[in-house]
Coordinates of C-alpha atoms and ligand atoms in Angstrom, one line a residue:
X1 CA 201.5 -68.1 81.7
X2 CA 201.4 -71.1 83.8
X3 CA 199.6 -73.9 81.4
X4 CA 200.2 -77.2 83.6
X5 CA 198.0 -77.8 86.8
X6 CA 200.4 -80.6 87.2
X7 CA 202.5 -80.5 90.2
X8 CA 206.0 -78.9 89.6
X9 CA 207.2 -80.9 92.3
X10 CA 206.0 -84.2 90.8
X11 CA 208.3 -84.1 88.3
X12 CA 212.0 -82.6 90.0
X13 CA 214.8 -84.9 90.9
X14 CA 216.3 -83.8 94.2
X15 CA 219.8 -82.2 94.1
X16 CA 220.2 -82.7 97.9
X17 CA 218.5 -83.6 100.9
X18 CA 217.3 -80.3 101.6
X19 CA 215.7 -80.3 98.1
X20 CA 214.2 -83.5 98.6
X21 CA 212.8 -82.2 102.2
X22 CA 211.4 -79.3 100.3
X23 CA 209.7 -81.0 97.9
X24 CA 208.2 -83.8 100.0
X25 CA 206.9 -80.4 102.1
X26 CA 205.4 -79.0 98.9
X27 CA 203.7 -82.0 98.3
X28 CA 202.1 -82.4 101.5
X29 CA 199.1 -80.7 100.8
X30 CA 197.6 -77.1 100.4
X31 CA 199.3 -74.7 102.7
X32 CA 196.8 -72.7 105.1
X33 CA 196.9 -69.3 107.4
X34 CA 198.0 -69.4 110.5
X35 CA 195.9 -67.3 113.0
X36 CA 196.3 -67.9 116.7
X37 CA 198.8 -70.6 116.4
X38 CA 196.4 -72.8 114.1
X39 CA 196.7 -73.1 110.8
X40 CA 193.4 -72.7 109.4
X41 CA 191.6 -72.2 105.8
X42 CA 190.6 -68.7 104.9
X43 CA 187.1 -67.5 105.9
X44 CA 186.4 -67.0 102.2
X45 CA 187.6 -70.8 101.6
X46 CA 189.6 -69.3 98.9
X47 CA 192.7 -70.6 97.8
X48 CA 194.8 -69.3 95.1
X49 CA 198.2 -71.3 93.7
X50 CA 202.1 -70.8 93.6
X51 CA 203.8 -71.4 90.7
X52 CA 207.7 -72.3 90.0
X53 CA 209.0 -69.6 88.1
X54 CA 211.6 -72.1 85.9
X55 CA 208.9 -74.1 85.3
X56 CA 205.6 -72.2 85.2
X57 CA 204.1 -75.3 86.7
X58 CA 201.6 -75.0 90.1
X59 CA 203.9 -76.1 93.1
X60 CA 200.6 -75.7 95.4
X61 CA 197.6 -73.9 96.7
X62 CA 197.8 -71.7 99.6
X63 CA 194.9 -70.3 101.4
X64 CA 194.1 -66.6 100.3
X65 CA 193.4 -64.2 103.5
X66 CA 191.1 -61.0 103.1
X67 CA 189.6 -58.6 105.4
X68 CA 188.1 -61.1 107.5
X69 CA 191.0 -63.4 108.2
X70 CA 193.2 -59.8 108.9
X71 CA 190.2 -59.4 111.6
X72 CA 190.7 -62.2 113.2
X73 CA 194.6 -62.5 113.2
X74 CA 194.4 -58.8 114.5
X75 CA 192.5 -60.1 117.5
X76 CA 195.2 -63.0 117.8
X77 CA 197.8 -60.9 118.1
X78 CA 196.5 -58.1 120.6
X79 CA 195.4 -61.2 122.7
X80 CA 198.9 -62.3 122.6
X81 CA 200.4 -59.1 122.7
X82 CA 198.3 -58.9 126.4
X83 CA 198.9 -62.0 127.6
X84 CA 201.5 -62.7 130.4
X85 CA 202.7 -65.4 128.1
X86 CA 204.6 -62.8 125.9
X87 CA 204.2 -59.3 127.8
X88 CA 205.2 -60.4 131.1
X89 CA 208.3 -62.6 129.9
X90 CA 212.3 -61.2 131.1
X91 CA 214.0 -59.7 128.3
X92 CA 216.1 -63.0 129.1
X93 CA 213.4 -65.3 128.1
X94 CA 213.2 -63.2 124.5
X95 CA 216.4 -63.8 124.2
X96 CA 216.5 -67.2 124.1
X97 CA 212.9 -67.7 122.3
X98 CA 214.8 -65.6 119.2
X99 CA 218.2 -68.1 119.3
X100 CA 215.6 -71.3 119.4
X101 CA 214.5 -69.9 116.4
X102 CA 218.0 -69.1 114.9
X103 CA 219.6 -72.7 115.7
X104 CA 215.4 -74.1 114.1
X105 CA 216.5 -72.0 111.1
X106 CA 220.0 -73.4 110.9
X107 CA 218.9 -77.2 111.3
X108 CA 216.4 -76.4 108.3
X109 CA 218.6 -74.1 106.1
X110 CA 218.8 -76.5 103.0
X111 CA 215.0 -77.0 103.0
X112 CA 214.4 -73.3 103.5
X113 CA 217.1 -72.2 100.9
X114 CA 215.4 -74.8 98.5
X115 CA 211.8 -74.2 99.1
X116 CA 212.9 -70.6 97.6
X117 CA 214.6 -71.1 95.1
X118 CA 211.4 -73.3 94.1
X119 CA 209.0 -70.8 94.7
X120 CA 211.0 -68.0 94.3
X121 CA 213.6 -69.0 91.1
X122 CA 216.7 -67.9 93.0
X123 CA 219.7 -69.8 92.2
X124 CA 220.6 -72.6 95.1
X125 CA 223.7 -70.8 96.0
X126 CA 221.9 -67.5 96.4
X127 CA 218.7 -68.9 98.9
X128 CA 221.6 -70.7 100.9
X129 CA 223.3 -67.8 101.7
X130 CA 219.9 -65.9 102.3
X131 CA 218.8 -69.0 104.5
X132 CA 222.0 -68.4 106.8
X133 CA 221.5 -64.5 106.6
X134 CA 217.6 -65.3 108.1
X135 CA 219.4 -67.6 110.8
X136 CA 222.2 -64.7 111.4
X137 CA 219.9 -62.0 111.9
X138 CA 217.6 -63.8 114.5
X139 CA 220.4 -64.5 115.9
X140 CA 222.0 -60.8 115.9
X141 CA 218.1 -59.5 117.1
X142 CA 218.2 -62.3 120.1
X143 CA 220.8 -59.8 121.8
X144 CA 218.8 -57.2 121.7
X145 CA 216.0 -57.4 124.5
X146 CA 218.4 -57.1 127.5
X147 CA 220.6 -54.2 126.0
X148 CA 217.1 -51.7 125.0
X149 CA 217.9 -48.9 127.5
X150 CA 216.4 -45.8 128.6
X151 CA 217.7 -43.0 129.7
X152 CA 217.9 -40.9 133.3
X153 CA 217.5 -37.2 132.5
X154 CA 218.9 -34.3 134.4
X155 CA 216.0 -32.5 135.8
X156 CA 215.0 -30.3 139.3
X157 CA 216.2 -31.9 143.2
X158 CA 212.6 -32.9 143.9
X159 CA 211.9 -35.2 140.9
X160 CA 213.5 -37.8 138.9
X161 CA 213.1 -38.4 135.2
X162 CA 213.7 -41.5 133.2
X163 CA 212.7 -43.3 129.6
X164 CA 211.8 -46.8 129.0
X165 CA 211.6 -48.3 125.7
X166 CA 208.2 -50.3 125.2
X167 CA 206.8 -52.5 122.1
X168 CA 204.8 -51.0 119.9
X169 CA 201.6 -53.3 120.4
X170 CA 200.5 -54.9 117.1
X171 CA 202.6 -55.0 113.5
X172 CA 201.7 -55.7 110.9
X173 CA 204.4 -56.4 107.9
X174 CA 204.2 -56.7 104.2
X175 CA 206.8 -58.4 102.6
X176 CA 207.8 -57.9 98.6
X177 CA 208.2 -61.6 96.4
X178 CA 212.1 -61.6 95.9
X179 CA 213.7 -62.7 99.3
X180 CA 210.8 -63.7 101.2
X181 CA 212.8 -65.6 103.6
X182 CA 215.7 -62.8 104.5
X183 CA 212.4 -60.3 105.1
X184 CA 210.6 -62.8 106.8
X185 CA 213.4 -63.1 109.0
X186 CA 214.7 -59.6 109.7
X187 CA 211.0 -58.0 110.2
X188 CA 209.8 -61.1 112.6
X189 CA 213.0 -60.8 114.4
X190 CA 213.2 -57.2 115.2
X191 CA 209.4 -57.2 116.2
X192 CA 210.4 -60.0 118.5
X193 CA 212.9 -58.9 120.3
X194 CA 211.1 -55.6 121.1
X195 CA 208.2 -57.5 122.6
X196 CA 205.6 -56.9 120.0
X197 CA 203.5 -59.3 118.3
X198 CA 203.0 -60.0 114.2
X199 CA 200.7 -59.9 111.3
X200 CA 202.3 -60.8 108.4
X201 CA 201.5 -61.1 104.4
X202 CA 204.0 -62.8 102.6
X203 CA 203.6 -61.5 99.0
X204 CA 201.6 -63.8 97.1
X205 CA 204.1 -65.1 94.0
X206 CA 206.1 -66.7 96.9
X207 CA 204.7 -67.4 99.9
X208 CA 206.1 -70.3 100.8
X209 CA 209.1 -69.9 102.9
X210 CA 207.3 -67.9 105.0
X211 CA 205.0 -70.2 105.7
X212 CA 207.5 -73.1 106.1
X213 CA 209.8 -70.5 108.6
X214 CA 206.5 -70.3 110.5
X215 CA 205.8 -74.0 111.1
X216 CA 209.7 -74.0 112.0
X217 CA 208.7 -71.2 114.7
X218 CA 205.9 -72.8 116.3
X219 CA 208.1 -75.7 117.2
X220 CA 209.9 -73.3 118.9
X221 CA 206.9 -73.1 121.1
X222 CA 206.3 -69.4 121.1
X223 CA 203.4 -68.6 122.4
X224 CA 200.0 -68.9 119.9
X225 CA 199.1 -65.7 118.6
X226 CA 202.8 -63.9 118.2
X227 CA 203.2 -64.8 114.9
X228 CA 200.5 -64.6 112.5
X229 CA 200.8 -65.4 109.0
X230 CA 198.3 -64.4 106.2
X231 CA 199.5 -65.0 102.4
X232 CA 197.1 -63.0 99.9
X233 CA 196.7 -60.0 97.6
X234 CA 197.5 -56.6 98.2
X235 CA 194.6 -55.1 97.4
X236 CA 192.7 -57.3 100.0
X237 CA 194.8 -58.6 102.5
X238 CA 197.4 -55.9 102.3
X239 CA 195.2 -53.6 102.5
X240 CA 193.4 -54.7 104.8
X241 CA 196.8 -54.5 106.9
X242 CA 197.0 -51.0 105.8
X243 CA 194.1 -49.9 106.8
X244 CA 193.2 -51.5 110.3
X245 CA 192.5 -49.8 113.3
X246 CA 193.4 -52.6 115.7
X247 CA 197.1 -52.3 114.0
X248 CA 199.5 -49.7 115.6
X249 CA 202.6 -50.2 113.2
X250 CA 203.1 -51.1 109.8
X251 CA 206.4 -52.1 107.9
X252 CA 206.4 -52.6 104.1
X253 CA 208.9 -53.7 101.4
X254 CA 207.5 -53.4 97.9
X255 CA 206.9 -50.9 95.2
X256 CA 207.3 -47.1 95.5
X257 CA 204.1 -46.5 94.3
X258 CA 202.4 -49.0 97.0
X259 CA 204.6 -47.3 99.7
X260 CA 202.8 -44.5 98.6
X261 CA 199.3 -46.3 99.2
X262 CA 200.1 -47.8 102.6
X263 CA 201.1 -44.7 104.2
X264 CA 197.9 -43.4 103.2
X265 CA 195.8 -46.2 104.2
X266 CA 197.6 -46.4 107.8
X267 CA 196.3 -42.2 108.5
X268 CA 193.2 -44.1 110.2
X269 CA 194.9 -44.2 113.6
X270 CA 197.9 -42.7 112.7
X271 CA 200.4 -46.4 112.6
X272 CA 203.9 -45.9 112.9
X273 CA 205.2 -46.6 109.4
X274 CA 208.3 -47.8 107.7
X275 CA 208.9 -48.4 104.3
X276 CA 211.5 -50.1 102.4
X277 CA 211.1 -49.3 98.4
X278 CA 212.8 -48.9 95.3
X279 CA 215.5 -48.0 94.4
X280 CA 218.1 -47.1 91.6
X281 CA 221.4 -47.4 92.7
X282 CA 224.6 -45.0 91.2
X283 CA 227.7 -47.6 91.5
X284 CA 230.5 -45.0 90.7
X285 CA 234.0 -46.1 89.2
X286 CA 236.9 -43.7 89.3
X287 CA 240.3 -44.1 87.0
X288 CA 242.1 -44.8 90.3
X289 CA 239.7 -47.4 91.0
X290 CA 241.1 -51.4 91.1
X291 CA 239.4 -51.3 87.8
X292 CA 239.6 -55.6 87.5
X293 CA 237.9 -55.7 91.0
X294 CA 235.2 -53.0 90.4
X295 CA 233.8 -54.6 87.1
X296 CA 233.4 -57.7 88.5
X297 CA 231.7 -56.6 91.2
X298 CA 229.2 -54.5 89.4
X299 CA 228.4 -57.6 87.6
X300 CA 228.2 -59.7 90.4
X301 CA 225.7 -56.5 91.9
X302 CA 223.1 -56.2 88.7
X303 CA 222.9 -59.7 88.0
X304 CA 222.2 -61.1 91.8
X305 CA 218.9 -62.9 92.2
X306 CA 218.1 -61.5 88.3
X307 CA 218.6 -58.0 88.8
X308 CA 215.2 -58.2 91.2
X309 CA 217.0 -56.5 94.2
X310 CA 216.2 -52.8 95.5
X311 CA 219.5 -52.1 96.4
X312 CA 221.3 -53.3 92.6
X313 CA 223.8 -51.1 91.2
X314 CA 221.7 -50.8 88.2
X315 CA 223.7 -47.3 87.0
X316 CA 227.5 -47.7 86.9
X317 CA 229.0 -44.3 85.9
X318 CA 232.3 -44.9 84.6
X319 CA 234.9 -41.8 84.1
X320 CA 234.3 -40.8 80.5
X321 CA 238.2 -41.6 79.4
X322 CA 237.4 -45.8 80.5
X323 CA 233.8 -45.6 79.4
X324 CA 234.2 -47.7 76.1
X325 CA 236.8 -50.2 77.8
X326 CA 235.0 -50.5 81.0
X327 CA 231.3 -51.3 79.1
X328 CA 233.2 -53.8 77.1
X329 CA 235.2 -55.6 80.2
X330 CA 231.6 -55.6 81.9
X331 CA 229.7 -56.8 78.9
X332 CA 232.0 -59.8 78.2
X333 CA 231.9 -60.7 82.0
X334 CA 228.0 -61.0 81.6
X335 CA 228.3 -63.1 78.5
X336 CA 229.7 -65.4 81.0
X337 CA 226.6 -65.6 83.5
X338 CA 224.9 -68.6 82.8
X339 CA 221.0 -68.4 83.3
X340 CA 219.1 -71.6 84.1
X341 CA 217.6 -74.1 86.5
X342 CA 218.2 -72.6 90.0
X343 CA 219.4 -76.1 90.9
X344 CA 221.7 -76.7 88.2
X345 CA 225.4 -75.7 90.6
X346 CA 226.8 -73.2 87.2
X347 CA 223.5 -71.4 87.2
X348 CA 224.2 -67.4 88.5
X349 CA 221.0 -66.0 87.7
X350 CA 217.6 -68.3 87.9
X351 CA 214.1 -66.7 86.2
X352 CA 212.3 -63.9 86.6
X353 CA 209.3 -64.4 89.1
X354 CA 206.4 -63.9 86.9
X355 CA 205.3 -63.8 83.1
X356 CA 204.6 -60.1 84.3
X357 CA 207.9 -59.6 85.1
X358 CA 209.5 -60.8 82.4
X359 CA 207.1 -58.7 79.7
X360 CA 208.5 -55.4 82.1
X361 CA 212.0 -56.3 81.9
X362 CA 211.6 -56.5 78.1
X363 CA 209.6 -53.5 77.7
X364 CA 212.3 -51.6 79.1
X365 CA 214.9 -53.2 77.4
X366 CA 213.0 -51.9 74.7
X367 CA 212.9 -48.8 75.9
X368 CA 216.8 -48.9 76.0
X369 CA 217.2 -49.7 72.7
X370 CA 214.5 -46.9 71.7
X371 CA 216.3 -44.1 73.3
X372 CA 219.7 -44.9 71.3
X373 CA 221.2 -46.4 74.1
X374 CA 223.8 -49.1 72.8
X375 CA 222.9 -52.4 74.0
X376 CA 226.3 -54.0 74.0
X377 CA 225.2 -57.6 75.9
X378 CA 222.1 -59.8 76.2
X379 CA 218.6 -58.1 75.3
X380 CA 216.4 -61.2 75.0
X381 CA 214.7 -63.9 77.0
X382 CA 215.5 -67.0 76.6
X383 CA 213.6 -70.5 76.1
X384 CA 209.9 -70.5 75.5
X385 CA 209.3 -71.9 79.6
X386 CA 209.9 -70.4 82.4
X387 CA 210.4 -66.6 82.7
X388 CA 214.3 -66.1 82.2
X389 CA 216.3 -63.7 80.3
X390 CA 219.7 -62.7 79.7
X391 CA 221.8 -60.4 81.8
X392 CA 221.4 -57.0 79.4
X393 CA 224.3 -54.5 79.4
X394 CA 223.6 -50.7 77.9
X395 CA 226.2 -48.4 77.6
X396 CA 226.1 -44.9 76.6
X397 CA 223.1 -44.5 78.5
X398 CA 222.7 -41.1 79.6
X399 CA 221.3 -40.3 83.1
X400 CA 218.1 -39.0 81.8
X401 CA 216.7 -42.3 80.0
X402 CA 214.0 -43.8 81.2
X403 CA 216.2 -47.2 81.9
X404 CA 218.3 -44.8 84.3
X405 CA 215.1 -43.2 86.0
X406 CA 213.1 -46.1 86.8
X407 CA 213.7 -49.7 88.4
X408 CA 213.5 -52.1 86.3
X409 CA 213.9 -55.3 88.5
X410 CA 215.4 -57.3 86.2
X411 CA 219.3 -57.7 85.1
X412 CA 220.1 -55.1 83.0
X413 CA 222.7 -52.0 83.8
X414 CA 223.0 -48.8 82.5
X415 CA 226.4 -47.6 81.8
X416 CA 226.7 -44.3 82.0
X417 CA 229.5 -41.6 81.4
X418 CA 231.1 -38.5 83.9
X419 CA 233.1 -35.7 83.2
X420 CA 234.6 -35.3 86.6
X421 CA 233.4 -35.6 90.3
X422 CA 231.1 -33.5 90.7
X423 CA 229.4 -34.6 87.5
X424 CA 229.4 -38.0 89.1
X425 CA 227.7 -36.8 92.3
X426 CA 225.7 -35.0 90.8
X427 CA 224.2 -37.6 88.4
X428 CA 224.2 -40.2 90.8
X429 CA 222.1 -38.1 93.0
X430 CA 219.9 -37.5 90.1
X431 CA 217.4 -39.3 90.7
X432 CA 213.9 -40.0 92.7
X433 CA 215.8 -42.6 94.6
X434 CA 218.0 -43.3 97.4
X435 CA 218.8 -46.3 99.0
X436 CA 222.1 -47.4 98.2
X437 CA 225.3 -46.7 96.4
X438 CA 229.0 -47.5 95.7
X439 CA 232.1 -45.5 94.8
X440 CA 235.9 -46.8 94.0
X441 CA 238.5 -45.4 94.4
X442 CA 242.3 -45.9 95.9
X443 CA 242.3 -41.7 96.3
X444 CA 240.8 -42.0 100.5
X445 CA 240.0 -38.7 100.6
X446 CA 237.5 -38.4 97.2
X447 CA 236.0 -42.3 98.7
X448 CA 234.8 -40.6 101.5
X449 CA 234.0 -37.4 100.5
X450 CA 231.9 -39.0 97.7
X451 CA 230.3 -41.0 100.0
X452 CA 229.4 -38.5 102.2
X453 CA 227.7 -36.6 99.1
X454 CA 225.9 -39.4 98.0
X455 CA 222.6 -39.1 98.9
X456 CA 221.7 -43.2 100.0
X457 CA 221.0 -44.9 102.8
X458 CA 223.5 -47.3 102.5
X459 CA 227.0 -46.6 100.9
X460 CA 229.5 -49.1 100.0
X461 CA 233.0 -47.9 99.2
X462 CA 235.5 -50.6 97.0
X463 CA 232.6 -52.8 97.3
X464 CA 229.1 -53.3 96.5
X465 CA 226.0 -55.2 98.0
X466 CA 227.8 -56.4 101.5
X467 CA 224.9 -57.0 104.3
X468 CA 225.5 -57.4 107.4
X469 CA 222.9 -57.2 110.2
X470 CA 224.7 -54.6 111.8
X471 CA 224.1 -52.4 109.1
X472 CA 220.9 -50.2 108.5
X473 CA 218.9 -50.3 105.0
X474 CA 216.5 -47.9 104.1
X475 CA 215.9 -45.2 101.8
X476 CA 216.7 -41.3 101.6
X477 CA 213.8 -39.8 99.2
X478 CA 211.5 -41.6 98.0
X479 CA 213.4 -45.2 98.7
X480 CA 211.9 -45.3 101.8
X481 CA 210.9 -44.4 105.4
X482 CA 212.9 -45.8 108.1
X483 CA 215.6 -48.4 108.6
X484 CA 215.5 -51.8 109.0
X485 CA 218.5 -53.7 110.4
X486 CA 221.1 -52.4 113.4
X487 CA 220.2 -50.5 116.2
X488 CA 217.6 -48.2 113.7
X489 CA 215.1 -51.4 113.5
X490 CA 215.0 -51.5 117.5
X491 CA 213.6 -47.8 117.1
X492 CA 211.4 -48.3 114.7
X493 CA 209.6 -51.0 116.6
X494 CA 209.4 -49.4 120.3
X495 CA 208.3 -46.4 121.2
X496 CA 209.8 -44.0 124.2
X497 CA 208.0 -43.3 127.3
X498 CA 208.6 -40.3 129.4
X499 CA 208.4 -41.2 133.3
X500 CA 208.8 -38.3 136.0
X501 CA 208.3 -38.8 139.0
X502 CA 207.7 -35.8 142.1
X503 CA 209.2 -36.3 145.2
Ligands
LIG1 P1 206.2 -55.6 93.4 O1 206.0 -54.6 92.4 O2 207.6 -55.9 93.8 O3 205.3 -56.8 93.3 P2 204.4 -54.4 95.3 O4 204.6 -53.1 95.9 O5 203.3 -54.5 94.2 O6 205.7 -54.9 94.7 O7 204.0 -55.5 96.3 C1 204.7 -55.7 97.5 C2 203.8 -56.2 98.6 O8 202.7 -55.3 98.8 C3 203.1 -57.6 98.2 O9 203.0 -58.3 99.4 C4 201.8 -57.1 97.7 O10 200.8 -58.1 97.8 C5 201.5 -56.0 98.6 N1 200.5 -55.0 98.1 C6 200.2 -54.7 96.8 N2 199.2 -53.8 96.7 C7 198.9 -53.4 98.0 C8 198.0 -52.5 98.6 N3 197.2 -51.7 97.9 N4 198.0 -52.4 99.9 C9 198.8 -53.2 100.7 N5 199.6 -54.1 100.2 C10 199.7 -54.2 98.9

């Protein structure tokens, strides 16, 4: 638990210039909500703090939105969403108001990518690479407003028939703690570039990218009311977002289980939902597989950002005749992952986000250990500050354990063993999930035909993780509704009108 009401940020030694940006922003005073294009206390005057998860010490307070604030920003944004300011600007001028913001992100990528990593724990090579995704993505989205077409339908000689994509009026988008910035970025973006305008709650263990990328976007000049930014709880403010009839679209990233609870609370008026959830991804290894490559890679996939990613490979099935070799190989490759100070430049996996986190991931390592899985690597966390533990290898696991059912969020894999490949399909589809997984192979015929019976939304094959923002993420089952990213994201955020006209 955070003990210290002592300023993290007091005490850090820059390890760059961004670093020392970000902490000189940290320190500038308690951060606010931003409602209209002013940044402005909540109506409650309640404030509640962010805490460094290597340190457990208070960075700074935020302001902490509720019903009242969502109220107001909701009338922001359908003011905006009206004006000719926003609604009666060319698909050009979008254009170019999403690349200011790209090239605003790229001047400021150090400071972004360190402000996470402070608020957030990832390591400083991970939020840099995140930072330049968030700048890429804007970027990739800015191309969008001139190229959303309609459609001319066939219909009788005295009429004519076309379709014009429109905005969908007001969003509203709540984002999950563990890449802020990269979710930030892709759901402002695509709302954006389809003419709508935003209502946004960061999550509230790491708000404060969000709020930094949204200073960084009113410099852009876009016009007041766009972009509104509300950190707070989910039972308040999120739901409040949920729930609100001034709202006509919702997109979430969190939790199955509050997926579950948005979609309910949006029936009111019936909001356009999309949902990006859990997940518990099948990373399949055949004999024929570049065996050196795939172990690595599956590493590389549990242990990113701490395990605390929806789409980790968190089951590898390995053919039962490499089981014992391959759970070894990946074991001793773990060992290697240092865990520590998301600054320090050997550090591969920073802390967990939360003391709460932390006691999960151990309960199900637990859990593991319980079920007479054998824990072959890690297990334990590690120091007595800050929330980090040690990448955690099972093997033996069998598909049915509850540390194969359900996400863990944390770095710990489940090895698992198939009989052939139909076993492997049909364990790796065994499961509530469904938004990503990987199969090797050198055989092209079994790569794609195992791809194609993989039930995921995304499906890597010889590799694992690669993003692009070209490619659409979402869920099949209960991983999600929707996609975000490509082409898919432009659907979900305009809607199709029907025009026909009689001669
Ligand atoms: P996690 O388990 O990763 O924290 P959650 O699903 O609990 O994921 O949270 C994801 C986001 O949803 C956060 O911004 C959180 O504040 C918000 N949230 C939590 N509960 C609710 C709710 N009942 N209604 C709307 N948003 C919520």
């Amino acid at each position: 638990m955070p003990t210290s009401n002592s300023s993290a940020a007091d005490a850090q030694l820059p390890v760059n210039e961004g670093h020392r940006r970000a902490l000189e922003w940290v320190q500038t005073g308690p951060k606010k909500l931003l409602i209209g294009g002013e940044w402005v206390n909540a109506k409650s005057n309640r404030t509640f703090d962010s805490f460094d998860p290597s340190t457990e010490q208070r960075l700074t307070s935020v302001a902490e939105a509720d019903a009242l604030d969502v109220d107001a920003a909701v009338v922001a944004a359908r003011k905006a969403f009206e004006a000719p300011s926003w609604s009666g600007i060319t698909p050009h001028a979008r254009t170019r108001a999403l690349l200011k913001i790209a090239e605003m992100i790229d001047l400021h990528a150090d400071e972004l990518a360190a402000l996470e990593s402070l608020d957030n724990g990832m390591p400083l090579w991970y939020s840099t690479a995140s930072a330049a995704a968030a700048g890429e993505v804007f970027r990739y989205y800015a191309g969008w407003p001139s190229k959303m077409f309609g459609t001319t339908n066939p219909t009788d000689s005295s009429a004519f028939l076309y379709t014009v994509r429109e905005p969908m009026g007001v969003c509203g988008q709540i984002n999950a703690w563990n890449v802020p910035l990269m979710q930030a970025a892709i759901k402002i973006s695509t709302a954006l570039a389809c003419g709508n305008t935003v209502v946004m709650k960061p999550a509230e263990q790491a708000p404060l990218s969000t709020l930094r990328l949204a200073e960084l976007i009113l410099e852009t000049n876009l016009p007041p009311g766009v972009l509104n930014i509300l950190p707070g709880f989910g039972p308040s403010a999120g739901a409040a977002i949920a729930a609100h009839l001034g709202i006509d679209k919702v997109a979430f990233t969190g939790s199955t289980a509050i997926g579950k609870q948005i979609l309910e609370a949006s029936i009111g008026n019936l909001k356009k939902v999309t949902l990006e959830l859990g997940g518990k991804s099948p990373n399949i290894i055949f004999p024929d597989a570049d065996i050196e490559k795939a172990v690595q890679s599956a590493v590389k996939s549990f242990c990113s950002n701490s395990g605390q990613v929806c789409s980790a490979g968190t089951r590898v099935f390995v053919h039962e005749s490499l089981h014992d070799e391959v759970s070894e190989h990946i074991a001793k490759i773990a060992a290697t992952y240092k865990v520590g100070s998301p600054f320090a430049s050997d550090t591969k996996l920073g802390p967990l986000i939360s003391a709460k986190q932390l006691e999960r991931v151990l309960h199900y390592i637990e859990s593991g250990k319980e079920a007479g899985a054998t824990l072959l690597q890690g297990g334990c966390r590690i120091g007595g500050t800050g929330h980090f533990v040690e990448p955690t290898v099972f093997s033996g696991v069998a598909n049915t354990m509850k540390i194969a059912q359900e996400e863990i969020f944390g770095p710990v894999v489940s090895i698992i063993p198939f009989k052939d490949e139909n076993d492997a399909v049909f364990q790796g589809n065994d499961t509530q999930y469904g938004l990503a997984a990987a199969v090797w192979t050198r055989d092209i015929s079994r790569a794609h035909t195992v791809a194609r019976r993989l039930k995921a939304g995304r499906v890597w094959i010889n590799t694992y993780g690669e993003a692009d923002p070209v490619m659409a993420f979402g869920g099949y089952k209960q991983s999600g509704i929707g996609r975000e990213f490509g082409a898919e994201s432009i659907d979900a955020y305009t809607q199709t009108k029907a025009v026909l006209v009689r001669f």
